[in-house]
Coordinates of C-alpha atoms in Angstrom, one line a residue:
Chain D
X1 CA -28.2 -44.3 -27.0
X2 CA -27.3 -41.1 -28.4
X3 CA -26.4 -40.8 -32.0
X4 CA -22.7 -41.1 -33.0
X5 CA -21.8 -37.4 -35.0
X6 CA -18.0 -37.8 -35.0
X7 CA -16.1 -41.3 -34.8
X8 CA -12.4 -41.7 -35.7
X9 CA -10.1 -44.6 -35.1
X10 CA -6.3 -44.0 -35.1
X11 CA -6.8 -41.1 -37.1
X12 CA -3.2 -39.7 -37.8
X13 CA -1.4 -36.8 -39.9
X14 CA 2.6 -36.4 -40.9
X15 CA 4.1 -33.9 -42.0
X16 CA 7.3 -35.5 -43.2
X17 CA 9.3 -36.9 -40.4
X18 CA 6.8 -34.9 -37.7
X19 CA 3.8 -36.6 -36.5
X20 CA 1.1 -33.5 -36.2
X21 CA -1.4 -35.8 -34.7
X22 CA -1.2 -39.6 -33.7
X23 CA -4.1 -42.3 -33.9
X24 CA -6.9 -40.3 -32.2
X25 CA -9.3 -42.3 -31.4
X26 CA -12.7 -40.9 -30.1
X27 CA -16.5 -40.3 -30.7
X28 CA -18.6 -37.1 -30.4
X29 CA -22.8 -37.4 -30.0
X30 CA -25.0 -35.5 -31.3
X31 CA -25.7 -32.7 -29.8
X32 CA -22.9 -32.8 -27.4
X33 CA -20.4 -29.9 -26.7
X34 CA -17.0 -31.4 -27.3
X35 CA -14.2 -29.5 -25.9
X36 CA -10.7 -30.1 -27.6
X37 CA -7.8 -28.8 -25.4
X38 CA -4.0 -29.1 -25.6
X39 CA -0.9 -26.6 -25.8
X40 CA -0.2 -24.7 -28.9
X41 CA 1.2 -27.4 -31.1
X42 CA -0.1 -30.0 -29.5
X43 CA -1.8 -30.9 -32.6
X44 CA -5.5 -29.2 -32.0
X45 CA -5.9 -27.8 -35.3
X46 CA -4.4 -30.5 -37.4
X47 CA -7.1 -32.6 -35.9
X48 CA -9.8 -30.2 -36.4
X49 CA -8.8 -29.5 -40.0
X50 CA -8.6 -33.4 -40.9
X51 CA -12.5 -33.5 -39.6
X52 CA -13.3 -30.6 -41.7
X53 CA -12.0 -31.8 -45.2
X54 CA -9.7 -28.9 -45.0
X55 CA -6.5 -31.7 -44.5
X56 CA -6.0 -35.3 -45.9
X57 CA -5.0 -37.4 -42.9
X58 CA -2.1 -39.7 -43.4
X59 CA -3.8 -42.7 -42.2
X60 CA -6.7 -44.0 -40.0
X61 CA -10.4 -43.5 -40.5
X62 CA -12.8 -40.8 -39.5
X63 CA -16.6 -40.3 -40.2
X64 CA -18.3 -36.8 -39.8
X65 CA -22.0 -36.7 -39.7
X66 CA -22.4 -39.8 -41.3
X67 CA -20.1 -39.4 -44.1
X68 CA -16.2 -40.7 -44.6
X69 CA -13.5 -37.9 -44.8
X70 CA -11.5 -39.8 -47.3
X71 CA -14.2 -40.4 -49.8
X72 CA -16.9 -37.8 -49.2
X73 CA -15.3 -34.5 -48.2
X74 CA -17.7 -32.6 -50.4
X75 CA -20.6 -34.3 -48.5
X76 CA -18.9 -33.9 -45.2
X77 CA -18.8 -29.7 -46.1
X78 CA -22.5 -29.3 -46.7
X79 CA -22.9 -31.0 -43.0
X80 CA -20.6 -28.8 -41.2
X81 CA -19.7 -25.3 -40.0
X82 CA -16.3 -24.1 -39.5
X83 CA -15.1 -20.8 -37.5
X84 CA -11.4 -20.4 -38.1
X85 CA -8.9 -18.9 -35.2
X86 CA -8.4 -15.9 -37.6
X87 CA -11.6 -14.2 -38.5
X88 CA -12.6 -15.1 -41.3
X89 CA -15.4 -13.2 -42.7
X90 CA -15.3 -10.4 -45.4
X91 CA -14.2 -7.2 -43.3
X92 CA -15.2 -5.0 -46.7
X93 CA -18.8 -6.4 -46.9
X94 CA -21.7 -5.3 -44.4
X95 CA -22.9 -8.0 -41.7
X96 CA -26.1 -8.6 -44.1
X97 CA -23.9 -8.8 -47.6
X98 CA -21.9 -11.7 -45.7
X99 CA -24.7 -13.6 -44.1
X100 CA -26.3 -13.4 -47.7
X101 CA -23.1 -14.6 -49.3
X102 CA -22.6 -17.6 -47.4
X103 CA -26.4 -18.5 -47.0
X104 CA -26.0 -18.2 -50.9
X105 CA -23.2 -20.2 -51.8
X106 CA -24.8 -23.0 -49.1
X107 CA -27.8 -23.1 -51.2
X108 CA -30.4 -21.7 -49.5
X109 CA -33.2 -19.9 -51.5
X110 CA -33.6 -16.0 -51.7
X111 CA -36.5 -16.2 -49.4
X112 CA -34.6 -18.5 -47.1
X113 CA -31.6 -15.9 -47.0
X114 CA -34.3 -13.1 -46.1
X115 CA -35.6 -14.9 -43.3
X116 CA -32.5 -16.4 -41.8
X117 CA -30.7 -12.9 -42.3
X118 CA -33.6 -11.5 -40.1
X119 CA -33.4 -14.4 -37.6
X120 CA -29.4 -13.9 -37.0
X121 CA -30.0 -10.0 -37.1
X122 CA -32.6 -10.3 -34.0
X123 CA -30.8 -13.4 -32.6
X124 CA -27.4 -11.2 -32.4
X125 CA -28.9 -7.8 -31.9
X126 CA -27.5 -6.6 -34.8
X127 CA -30.4 -5.3 -36.6
X128 CA -28.7 -1.8 -36.4
X129 CA -25.7 -2.7 -38.0
X130 CA -27.1 -4.4 -40.5
X131 CA -25.5 -2.1 -43.3
X132 CA -22.4 -1.7 -41.2
X133 CA -19.0 -3.1 -42.5
X134 CA -17.8 -5.8 -40.5
X135 CA -14.7 -4.1 -40.4
X136 CA -16.1 -1.6 -38.2
X137 CA -17.5 -4.1 -35.4
X138 CA -15.8 -4.9 -32.2
X139 CA -14.1 -8.2 -32.1
X140 CA -16.6 -9.6 -29.9
X141 CA -19.2 -9.2 -32.4
X142 CA -17.4 -10.1 -35.2
X143 CA -17.1 -13.7 -33.5
X144 CA -20.6 -13.9 -32.7
X145 CA -21.3 -12.9 -36.5
X146 CA -18.8 -15.6 -37.5
X147 CA -20.4 -18.0 -35.4
X148 CA -24.1 -17.5 -36.6
X149 CA -22.5 -17.5 -40.1
X150 CA -20.9 -20.9 -39.6
X151 CA -24.7 -21.9 -38.6
X152 CA -26.3 -20.6 -41.7
X153 CA -27.3 -23.6 -43.3
X154 CA -28.2 -25.4 -40.2
X155 CA -25.1 -28.1 -40.1
X156 CA -25.2 -31.4 -37.6
X157 CA -21.9 -30.3 -36.5
X158 CA -19.8 -26.8 -35.9
X159 CA -16.5 -26.9 -35.3
X160 CA -14.9 -23.8 -33.3
X161 CA -11.1 -23.1 -33.7
X162 CA -10.4 -21.0 -30.7
X163 CA -13.3 -18.7 -30.9
X164 CA -13.0 -16.6 -28.3
X165 CA -9.0 -15.6 -28.5
X166 CA -8.5 -12.1 -27.2
X167 CA -11.8 -11.0 -26.0
X168 CA -12.9 -9.9 -22.9
X169 CA -14.5 -12.5 -20.1
X170 CA -18.2 -10.9 -20.3
X171 CA -18.1 -11.2 -24.4
X172 CA -16.8 -15.2 -23.7
X173 CA -19.4 -15.7 -21.7
X174 CA -22.1 -14.5 -24.2
X175 CA -20.3 -16.4 -26.7
X176 CA -20.9 -19.5 -25.0
X177 CA -24.7 -18.7 -24.5
X178 CA -24.8 -19.0 -28.2
X179 CA -22.8 -22.2 -28.3
X180 CA -25.2 -23.4 -25.7
X181 CA -28.2 -22.7 -27.8
X182 CA -27.1 -24.0 -30.8
X183 CA -26.6 -27.4 -28.7
X184 CA -30.1 -27.4 -27.1
X185 CA -31.4 -27.6 -30.8
X186 CA -29.2 -30.4 -31.3
X187 CA -26.5 -28.9 -33.0
X188 CA -22.8 -31.0 -32.1
X189 CA -20.4 -28.5 -31.1
X190 CA -16.3 -29.1 -31.2
X191 CA -14.6 -26.6 -29.8
X192 CA -11.1 -25.7 -29.1
X193 CA -9.7 -23.5 -26.5
X194 CA -7.2 -22.0 -24.0
X195 CA -9.3 -20.9 -21.6
X196 CA -10.1 -23.7 -18.6
X197 CA -13.5 -21.9 -17.6
X198 CA -14.5 -22.8 -21.1
X199 CA -13.5 -26.3 -20.5
X200 CA -15.6 -26.3 -17.7
X201 CA -18.6 -25.6 -19.9
X202 CA -17.9 -28.9 -22.1
X203 CA -20.1 -31.9 -21.8
X204 CA -16.4 -33.5 -22.6
X205 CA -13.2 -32.9 -22.8
X206 CA -10.2 -34.3 -24.3
X207 CA -6.6 -33.1 -23.7
X208 CA -4.2 -33.4 -26.4
X209 CA -0.2 -33.6 -25.8
X210 CA 2.4 -33.7 -28.3
X211 CA 0.1 -34.8 -30.5
X212 CA -1.9 -38.0 -28.9
X213 CA -5.1 -37.6 -26.9
X214 CA -4.0 -37.9 -23.4
X215 CA -7.2 -37.7 -21.4
X216 CA -10.9 -37.7 -22.2
X217 CA -13.9 -37.3 -20.1
X218 CA -16.2 -35.1 -19.0
X219 CA -14.9 -32.3 -16.6
X220 CA -16.2 -33.7 -13.3
X221 CA -14.5 -37.0 -14.1
X222 CA -11.5 -35.6 -15.1
X223 CA -11.1 -33.5 -12.0
X224 CA -11.8 -36.8 -9.9
X225 CA -9.4 -38.8 -11.8
X226 CA -6.5 -36.3 -11.5
X227 CA -7.6 -35.1 -7.8
X228 CA -7.7 -31.7 -8.6
X229 CA -10.5 -29.0 -8.0
X230 CA -10.3 -27.2 -11.1
X231 CA -9.8 -27.9 -14.7
X232 CA -6.8 -25.8 -14.7
X233 CA -4.9 -28.1 -12.5
X234 CA -6.2 -30.9 -14.8
X235 CA -4.5 -29.6 -17.4
X236 CA -1.5 -28.6 -15.9
X237 CA -1.1 -31.8 -14.5
X238 CA -1.4 -33.6 -18.2
X239 CA 0.3 -31.2 -20.1
X240 CA 3.6 -30.5 -18.1
X241 CA 5.1 -33.4 -19.4
X242 CA 4.6 -32.0 -23.1
X243 CA 7.8 -32.0 -25.0
X244 CA 6.6 -30.0 -27.8
X245 CA 5.4 -26.6 -27.5
X246 CA 5.7 -23.0 -29.5
Chain L
X1 CA -24.7 -21.9 -61.3
X2 CA -26.7 -20.0 -58.9
X3 CA -23.2 -20.0 -56.7
X4 CA -21.6 -18.4 -58.9
X5 CA -24.0 -15.3 -59.3
X6 CA -23.3 -14.9 -55.4
X7 CA -19.7 -15.3 -55.9
X8 CA -19.8 -12.4 -59.0
X9 CA -22.0 -10.4 -56.7
X10 CA -19.5 -10.3 -53.8
X11 CA -16.7 -9.8 -55.8
X12 CA -17.8 -6.4 -58.1
X13 CA -19.2 -5.0 -54.6
X14 CA -15.4 -5.7 -53.1
X15 CA -14.0 -4.4 -56.2
X16 CA -16.1 -1.4 -56.4
X17 CA -15.8 -0.5 -52.4
X18 CA -11.9 -0.5 -53.1
X19 CA -11.4 3.4 -54.2
X20 CA -7.8 2.5 -54.3
X21 CA -8.1 -0.5 -56.8
X22 CA -10.3 1.7 -59.0
X23 CA -8.3 4.2 -59.1
X24 CA -5.1 2.3 -60.3
X25 CA -7.4 0.4 -62.7
X26 CA -9.1 3.0 -64.4
X27 CA -6.9 6.3 -63.8
X28 CA -3.5 4.8 -64.4
X29 CA -4.0 2.8 -67.7
X30 CA -5.3 6.4 -69.3
X31 CA -2.2 8.5 -68.1
X32 CA 0.2 5.6 -69.4
X33 CA -1.6 5.6 -72.8
X34 CA -1.2 9.3 -72.9
X35 CA 2.1 9.6 -71.7
X36 CA 4.1 6.4 -72.9
X37 CA 3.9 7.1 -76.6
X38 CA 5.3 10.1 -76.5
X39 CA 8.5 8.6 -75.0
X40 CA 8.4 5.6 -77.3
X41 CA 9.2 7.5 -80.1
X42 CA 11.9 6.4 -82.3
X43 CA 12.5 9.0 -85.0
X44 CA 15.7 10.9 -84.2
X45 CA 15.1 14.7 -83.7
X46 CA 17.7 17.2 -82.1
X47 CA 21.1 15.5 -82.7
X48 CA 23.7 17.7 -81.2
X49 CA 26.7 18.0 -83.5
X50 CA 30.3 19.8 -83.0
X51 CA 31.7 21.5 -86.1
X52 CA 35.2 21.7 -86.7
X53 CA 35.7 24.1 -89.8
X54 CA 39.2 24.1 -90.9
X55 CA 38.5 25.7 -94.4
X56 CA 35.9 28.6 -93.5
X57 CA 34.9 28.8 -97.3
X58 CA 31.6 29.2 -99.0
X59 CA 31.3 25.5 -99.6
X60 CA 31.8 24.8 -96.0
X61 CA 29.2 27.4 -95.1
X62 CA 26.6 25.7 -97.6
X63 CA 27.6 22.5 -96.3
X64 CA 26.6 23.0 -92.4
X65 CA 23.6 25.0 -93.4
X66 CA 22.0 22.2 -95.2
X67 CA 22.9 20.5 -92.2
X68 CA 21.0 22.3 -89.7
X69 CA 18.6 23.1 -92.6
X70 CA 17.6 19.4 -92.0
X71 CA 15.8 19.6 -88.7
X72 CA 17.5 16.7 -87.4
X73 CA 20.5 18.5 -86.0
X74 CA 21.4 21.3 -83.8
X75 CA 24.6 22.7 -83.9
X76 CA 25.8 22.2 -80.1
X77 CA 29.5 23.9 -80.7
X78 CA 31.8 25.3 -83.2
X79 CA 35.4 23.8 -82.2
X80 CA 38.8 25.0 -83.2
X81 CA 40.4 21.5 -83.3
X82 CA 38.8 18.0 -83.8
X83 CA 40.6 17.0 -80.4
X84 CA 38.0 19.9 -78.8
X85 CA 35.2 18.5 -80.6
X86 CA 36.0 14.9 -79.1
X87 CA 36.1 17.0 -75.7
X88 CA 32.6 18.2 -76.3
X89 CA 31.6 14.5 -77.3
X90 CA 33.4 13.4 -74.0
X91 CA 31.2 16.0 -72.2
X92 CA 28.2 14.5 -73.9
X93 CA 27.5 18.0 -75.0
X94 CA 27.7 16.5 -78.8
X95 CA 26.4 13.3 -80.2
X96 CA 28.5 13.6 -83.2
X97 CA 31.7 15.8 -84.7
X98 CA 32.3 16.9 -88.4
X99 CA 35.2 17.9 -89.2
X100 CA 35.8 19.7 -92.4
X101 CA 39.3 19.9 -93.4
X102 CA 42.0 22.6 -94.8
X103 CA 41.2 23.3 -98.4
X104 CA 38.0 21.5 -98.5
X105 CA 36.6 24.1 -101.2
X106 CA 39.8 24.3 -103.0
X107 CA 40.2 20.6 -103.2
X108 CA 36.9 19.9 -104.3
X109 CA 37.0 22.3 -106.9
X110 CA 40.6 21.1 -108.4
X111 CA 40.8 17.8 -107.6
X112 CA 37.0 16.8 -107.6
X113 CA 37.9 14.9 -104.8
X114 CA 37.6 15.8 -100.8
X115 CA 36.9 14.0 -97.4
X116 CA 35.3 14.8 -94.5
X117 CA 35.7 13.1 -91.0
X118 CA 32.8 11.8 -88.6
X119 CA 33.0 10.9 -85.2
X120 CA 30.1 9.4 -83.5
X121 CA 29.0 8.6 -80.0
X122 CA 27.8 5.3 -80.4
X123 CA 26.5 4.9 -76.7
X124 CA 22.9 5.2 -78.2
X125 CA 23.1 2.5 -81.1
X126 CA 19.9 3.9 -82.4
X127 CA 21.1 7.7 -82.3
X128 CA 24.1 7.1 -83.7
X129 CA 23.4 4.8 -86.7
X130 CA 20.7 7.1 -87.9
X131 CA 22.3 10.4 -87.1
X132 CA 25.3 9.1 -88.8
X133 CA 22.9 8.0 -91.8
X134 CA 21.2 11.1 -91.7
X135 CA 24.3 13.1 -92.0
X136 CA 25.6 10.8 -94.7
X137 CA 22.8 11.7 -96.8
X138 CA 23.0 15.2 -96.4
X139 CA 26.4 15.2 -97.3
X140 CA 25.7 12.8 -100.7
X141 CA 22.9 15.5 -101.6
X142 CA 25.7 18.1 -101.1
X143 CA 27.6 16.3 -103.4
X144 CA 25.0 15.4 -106.0
X145 CA 24.5 19.3 -105.7
X146 CA 27.8 20.7 -106.7
X147 CA 28.1 17.8 -109.3
X148 CA 24.9 19.2 -110.7
X149 CA 26.3 22.6 -110.7
X150 CA 29.5 21.8 -112.3
X151 CA 28.8 19.6 -114.8
X152 CA 26.6 19.7 -117.7
X153 CA 24.9 16.8 -117.7
X154 CA 25.2 15.5 -121.3
X155 CA 21.7 13.8 -121.6
X156 CA 23.7 10.7 -119.7
X157 CA 24.2 11.0 -116.1
X158 CA 27.9 9.9 -116.1
X159 CA 27.3 7.1 -113.2
X160 CA 24.1 4.8 -113.6
X161 CA 21.6 5.2 -110.8
X162 CA 18.5 3.6 -109.9
X163 CA 15.6 6.2 -108.3
X164 CA 13.6 4.3 -106.1
X165 CA 9.7 5.3 -105.3
X166 CA 8.2 3.7 -102.4
X167 CA 4.4 3.9 -101.1
X168 CA 4.1 3.3 -97.5
X169 CA 1.0 1.2 -96.6
X170 CA -1.3 1.1 -93.7
X171 CA 0.6 4.3 -92.0
X172 CA 1.4 6.2 -94.7
X173 CA 3.2 9.6 -93.0
X174 CA 5.2 6.9 -90.7
X175 CA 3.7 8.2 -88.0
X176 CA 5.4 6.2 -84.9
X177 CA 2.5 6.4 -82.7
X178 CA 0.4 4.6 -85.1
X179 CA 2.5 1.8 -84.2
X180 CA 3.3 1.8 -80.7
X181 CA -0.5 2.9 -79.3
X182 CA -1.9 -0.4 -79.9
X183 CA 0.9 -2.1 -78.2
X184 CA 1.2 -0.1 -75.5
X185 CA -2.7 -0.8 -75.1
X186 CA -1.7 -4.4 -75.0
X187 CA 1.0 -3.9 -72.3
X188 CA -1.5 -2.3 -69.9
X189 CA -4.0 -5.0 -70.0
X190 CA -1.1 -7.6 -69.5
X191 CA -0.4 -5.7 -66.0
X192 CA -3.8 -5.9 -65.2
X193 CA -5.0 -8.9 -66.4
X194 CA -2.5 -11.1 -64.3
X195 CA -1.4 -9.2 -61.3
X196 CA -4.9 -7.9 -60.3
X197 CA -6.6 -11.3 -60.5
X198 CA -3.3 -12.9 -58.9
X199 CA -3.2 -10.3 -56.0
X200 CA -6.7 -10.9 -55.3
X201 CA -6.9 -14.4 -54.9
X202 CA -3.5 -14.3 -52.8
X203 CA -5.2 -11.3 -50.5
X204 CA -8.1 -13.9 -49.6
X205 CA -5.2 -16.2 -48.7
X206 CA -3.4 -13.6 -46.4
X207 CA -6.6 -12.3 -44.4
X208 CA -7.3 -16.2 -44.1
X209 CA -10.9 -15.7 -45.8
X210 CA -10.2 -18.7 -48.3
X211 CA -10.1 -20.9 -45.6
X212 CA -13.7 -20.1 -44.9
X213 CA -14.6 -20.6 -48.4
X214 CA -12.5 -23.6 -48.6
X215 CA -14.9 -25.7 -45.9
X216 CA -17.8 -24.9 -48.1
X217 CA -19.4 -27.6 -50.6
X218 CA -18.2 -24.8 -53.5
X219 CA -16.6 -26.5 -56.6
X220 CA -13.3 -25.1 -56.8
X221 CA -13.6 -24.4 -60.6
X222 CA -17.0 -22.4 -59.7
X223 CA -14.6 -20.4 -57.5
X224 CA -12.3 -19.6 -60.0
X225 CA -14.8 -18.2 -62.6
X226 CA -16.1 -16.0 -59.6
X227 CA -12.6 -14.7 -59.6
X228 CA -11.8 -14.5 -63.4
X229 CA -15.3 -12.9 -64.9
X230 CA -15.0 -9.5 -62.5
X231 CA -11.3 -9.1 -64.2
X232 CA -12.4 -10.1 -67.7
X233 CA -15.3 -7.2 -67.4
X234 CA -13.0 -4.8 -66.0
X235 CA -10.2 -5.3 -68.5
X236 CA -12.4 -5.3 -71.1
X237 CA -13.8 -2.0 -69.7
X238 CA -10.0 -0.5 -70.0
X239 CA -9.6 -1.7 -73.4
X240 CA -12.7 0.2 -74.3
X241 CA -11.3 3.3 -72.3
X242 CA -8.0 2.7 -74.5
X243 CA -9.8 3.0 -77.5
X244 CA -11.5 6.1 -76.9
X245 CA -8.0 7.7 -75.4
X246 CA -6.3 6.2 -78.7
X247 CA -9.0 7.8 -80.6
X248 CA -9.1 11.4 -79.0
X249 CA -5.1 11.6 -78.4
X250 CA -4.1 10.3 -81.3
X251 CA -6.5 10.0 -84.0
X252 CA -6.3 6.4 -84.1
X253 CA -9.5 4.7 -85.4
X254 CA -9.6 0.9 -85.7
X255 CA -9.5 0.1 -89.7
X256 CA -10.8 -3.4 -88.4
X257 CA -14.1 -4.3 -87.2
X258 CA -15.0 -4.6 -83.2
X259 CA -16.4 -7.8 -83.3
X260 CA -12.5 -9.1 -84.4
X261 CA -10.7 -6.8 -82.0
X262 CA -13.0 -7.7 -79.1
X263 CA -13.2 -11.4 -80.0
X264 CA -9.5 -11.4 -79.9
X265 CA -9.4 -9.6 -76.5
X266 CA -11.3 -12.0 -74.8
X267 CA -9.1 -15.2 -76.3
X268 CA -6.1 -12.7 -74.8
X269 CA -7.6 -12.2 -71.5
X270 CA -8.4 -16.1 -70.8
X271 CA -4.7 -16.5 -71.2
X272 CA -3.5 -14.0 -69.2
X273 CA -6.1 -14.6 -66.5
X274 CA -5.0 -17.8 -66.5
X275 CA -1.4 -16.9 -65.7
X276 CA -2.5 -14.7 -63.0
X277 CA -4.5 -17.7 -61.3
X278 CA -1.2 -19.7 -61.8
X279 CA 0.8 -17.3 -60.2
X280 CA -1.7 -17.5 -57.1
X281 CA -1.8 -21.0 -56.6
X282 CA 2.4 -20.7 -56.4
X283 CA 1.7 -17.4 -54.0
X284 CA 1.5 -17.6 -50.1
X285 CA 1.5 -13.5 -49.8
X286 CA 1.2 -10.6 -51.9
X287 CA 4.9 -10.0 -52.0
X288 CA 5.7 -13.4 -53.6
X289 CA 2.5 -12.9 -56.4
X290 CA 4.3 -9.1 -57.0
X291 CA 7.5 -10.7 -57.6
X292 CA 6.6 -13.3 -59.9
X293 CA 4.3 -11.3 -61.9
X294 CA 6.8 -8.1 -62.2
X295 CA 9.0 -11.0 -64.0
X296 CA 6.7 -12.0 -66.4
X297 CA 5.2 -8.9 -67.2
X298 CA 8.7 -7.3 -67.9
X299 CA 9.8 -10.0 -70.2
X300 CA 6.4 -10.2 -71.4
X301 CA 6.6 -6.4 -72.4
X302 CA 10.3 -6.1 -73.2
X303 CA 10.1 -9.2 -75.5
X304 CA 6.8 -9.3 -77.6
X305 CA 8.0 -7.3 -79.9
X306 CA 6.4 -3.8 -78.8
X307 CA 9.4 -1.4 -79.2
X308 CA 11.6 -3.4 -81.5
X309 CA 11.0 -5.9 -84.3
X310 CA 10.8 -9.4 -83.2
X311 CA 12.0 -10.4 -86.4
X312 CA 15.7 -9.5 -85.4
X313 CA 15.7 -11.8 -82.9
X314 CA 17.5 -15.2 -82.7
X315 CA 15.9 -18.1 -83.9
X316 CA 15.6 -19.4 -80.3
X317 CA 14.5 -16.4 -79.1
X318 CA 11.9 -16.2 -81.7
X319 CA 10.7 -19.6 -80.9
X320 CA 10.3 -18.6 -76.9
X321 CA 8.3 -15.6 -77.6
X322 CA 5.6 -17.7 -79.6
X323 CA 4.7 -18.8 -76.2
X324 CA 4.1 -15.3 -74.6
X325 CA 0.4 -14.3 -75.4
X326 CA 1.2 -10.6 -75.6
X327 CA 3.3 -11.6 -78.7
X328 CA 0.6 -12.9 -80.7
X329 CA -2.1 -10.4 -79.0
X330 CA 0.4 -7.3 -80.4
X331 CA 0.7 -8.4 -83.7
X332 CA -3.4 -8.7 -83.8
X333 CA -3.9 -5.4 -82.3
X334 CA -1.6 -3.7 -85.0
X335 CA -3.3 -6.1 -88.1
X336 CA -6.7 -4.9 -86.9
X337 CA -6.2 -1.8 -86.2
X338 CA -3.9 -0.6 -88.5
X339 CA -4.6 -3.2 -91.7
X340 CA -8.0 -4.2 -90.9
X341 CA -7.6 -7.7 -90.8
X342 CA -10.3 -9.9 -90.4
X343 CA -10.6 -13.4 -87.9
X344 CA -9.3 -15.4 -91.4
X345 CA -6.0 -13.3 -91.2
X346 CA -5.2 -13.9 -87.5
X347 CA -5.9 -17.3 -86.8
X348 CA -2.8 -18.4 -86.1
X349 CA -2.4 -15.8 -83.4
X350 CA -6.0 -16.6 -82.0
X351 CA -5.2 -19.9 -82.0
X352 CA -1.8 -19.7 -80.2
X353 CA -3.4 -17.7 -77.9
X354 CA -6.0 -20.1 -76.7
X355 CA -4.1 -22.7 -76.9
X356 CA -1.4 -20.9 -74.2
X357 CA -4.5 -19.7 -72.0
X358 CA -5.6 -23.5 -72.1
X359 CA -2.3 -24.8 -70.5
X360 CA -2.3 -21.9 -67.9
X361 CA -5.6 -22.0 -67.1
X362 CA -5.3 -26.4 -66.5
X363 CA -2.6 -25.8 -64.8
X364 CA -3.9 -23.6 -62.6
X365 CA -7.2 -25.3 -61.2
X366 CA -4.7 -28.7 -61.0
X367 CA -2.9 -26.7 -58.6
X368 CA -5.2 -25.2 -57.1
X369 CA -6.0 -27.1 -53.7
X370 CA -9.0 -26.7 -51.3
X371 CA -7.3 -29.1 -48.9
X372 CA -3.7 -29.8 -48.1

């Protein structure tokens, strides 16, 4: 029996009359790559923001990395990494300055920061770009860097909100190599995406429609259940009933 | 504390990398401090005068000479009639019209009594009242001159007069710059403190980088300190440059102690940075932050006694401006720079600034949310 890292029970978020996420109940195991799919406006980002402690749920329960989202948001923050839809490292700092800054505020020692910087630069083959301003990097590289920075303090879970938006297929494939590498080391990966080929890479996938989870299983089982031969087709069959969209 | 050091390192790197910001922060205040006091000079010179002389006598000539010799007036036109003189005023060529009636000299000599007429363009209140005042005092002195010439004083003057001897303290030559330069320096810090800090935080919101900060376990007061300290340091540098400019260009050397000056400065910046922070918590975009800070800066600059005396405001307005940090700091600056006041003399103003600062900062910290 694998260790459960994320557990939610009827997790709900309302904005006035609008129910952005309605009674979400699911579990994610350690080292799992958990795909979170849904059309625009289905409530993916809201759900993720609640789990990261950026947004306070209206009702329900949720535990992340062993801590309660209502009462221990600071403990959660020490144990998670987050990469937002929008690239959010400092463009006017260099690659190594960004690594140093985040490593520093997560409490790594100067020695650890040095080692970590070396390690990341090697892993990402950015050694020559260590002193380059982040604004000058191509988007694919920026995303890889922000993923690595999200992992700089060795969190138990990393949340990725559409991490590969707007980059070419080769860069996306490279990005997923990093995800696999992290998952192999035991990091739980919670990822939202619009790319159905990426959904195939996940261990399990949940599909949200209008604020509720409409389906949740491994890609293979989902395809069987909806008698489709691709995730694309599965997604279409589930999501076409959606009433909300942008 | 360690976290704070990483934040400060990052902030200073970003600020110094932004050449545009560095220019506006350092060069703009210097230029403003050099230029603005020249405009904010209330001594009135070059008042344009239209003269209508119907008498063309020796005495009328003496009067006109006396007026031009005073240095305040420039003869803009000699007009043949009062109506013509009014036209020059209407055309904005003259500010004042002086009409010397016919038989001016004869009536003065024979009847010992004569009127002159003065019309004043009162659109610019200060210029009008000062101009009228100068002209009246010149005519009075002309009057005294001729009386002296005609009447042999019988040891006792025919009308009793009280002579006034005044001594000007702290600003012996009534140099307007001495009064205005310390005040202008305050307004520069007002803009710097509140605006730059507000923009900096709102920029992180716009770029989305604040999200990344919000998922870290960083404490919000540490994050806020990390934003305030760099601007406290920069503002102190600007203040120092300002004092140097005041010394080099206007010869103003503070009479009071630098400990008092810088001590007060820190309390003032505590209040103004608090306001900037508060503005940033209410703004999602730099445009909103700009509009809000512009409002406050305008009100502060116009109402805190920089140009006009706050004592002449109605009582309620006088109460309102007590809540402006700049009101107190302008007073402190003038007291310390010109009179050499010490902490004991400015306790009220320091306490007021501190309380205002405490309110702004507490409000801002409460309103700053890491979560929604």
